[in-house]
């Protein structure tokens, strides 16, 4: 009954096979009605949707309390979405009971072999057994898990939509009660602003002339303003796809892994394209990121670097320069 587009690395799902429901957390709503592809007018609050598979109906169930866990490794388990960002950060998202469960100490010890010397390519649950491995080299293993391997520490996954409505009604009551006073305050502030604007018109014109003379051109002034200010404003220079690629390579680098071209193609949505198109778009995106980062921090050192693959010298593997890890962490947090 509606279209919900998800983004790689920022969405989490779980299938409730027993009741025939599909849970989807942290979606970005792009196409509720016709919009252009470049119109990123998603809601700021991450939501939880539930799809009744039998009749194809989406239902909004609540607002996520904390969506940082959606960036980890995700596997569909019998008890909820199993998410892991490393051997010491593994969770179970129980959507039915609205609980986030944390791996116990003894469970963490069992999960260490899940993060072995090779990157896991395939992982899935069969009943209570987690199977995982990779094709090159040919290696598979398994871990026996159950719901009791995780403990609930009081953290809810989402606020039910009913609570949101109740809170909104309460807020509306106070807004209507304070409306007359707010109108008077707005009129007072508007008059003050209009008076100040009139008095400063001449001064603003002089400042613009000085900026043009000192920078050499209006274009140079625009570029300077674009990259001055807080990290949150600077981050607007990067597209959503560029930010998504930076986050993906950063998380792999922190785990001491490199990223191959196939993984980058998946993040950029190029898997179905021919090789020349993949290479062109991949190189352009990485070059744009490095150029913007250089302007952002005034340093010619690349953010994303590459090295020859140990297994195939014809291929490259990508990683974040170690000297930039702290800045990337702060950049992604804004």
PDB file of C-alpha atoms in Angstrom, residues 45-48 60-66 157-161 164:
ATOM      1  CA  UNK A  45      13.022  10.707  13.053  1.00  0.00           C
ATOM      2  CA  UNK A  46      13.805   7.096  12.214  1.00  0.00           C
ATOM      3  CA  UNK A  47      10.677   4.953  12.184  1.00  0.00           C
ATOM      4  CA  UNK A  48       9.713   1.321  12.625  1.00  0.00           C
ATOM      5  CA  UNK A  60       3.772   2.569  11.336  1.00  0.00           C
ATOM      6  CA  UNK A  61       4.566   1.054  14.727  1.00  0.00           C
ATOM      7  CA  UNK A  62       6.779   3.632  16.417  1.00  0.00           C
ATOM      8  CA  UNK A  63       9.817   5.897  16.521  1.00  0.00           C
ATOM      9  CA  UNK A  64      13.234   4.331  17.158  1.00  0.00           C
ATOM     10  CA  UNK A  65      14.820   5.413  20.431  1.00  0.00           C
ATOM     11  CA  UNK A  66      18.360   4.797  19.192  1.00  0.00           C
ATOM     12  CA  UNK A 157      13.946  -0.400  20.746  1.00  0.00           C
ATOM     13  CA  UNK A 158      11.198   2.089  19.887  1.00  0.00           C
ATOM     14  CA  UNK A 159       8.453   4.289  21.301  1.00  0.00           C
ATOM     15  CA  UNK A 160       5.034   2.926  20.229  1.00  0.00           C
ATOM     16  CA  UNK A 161       3.085   5.169  17.895  1.00  0.00           C
ATOM     17  CA  UNK A 164       3.625   9.589  20.166  1.00  0.00           C
TER      18      UNK A 164
END
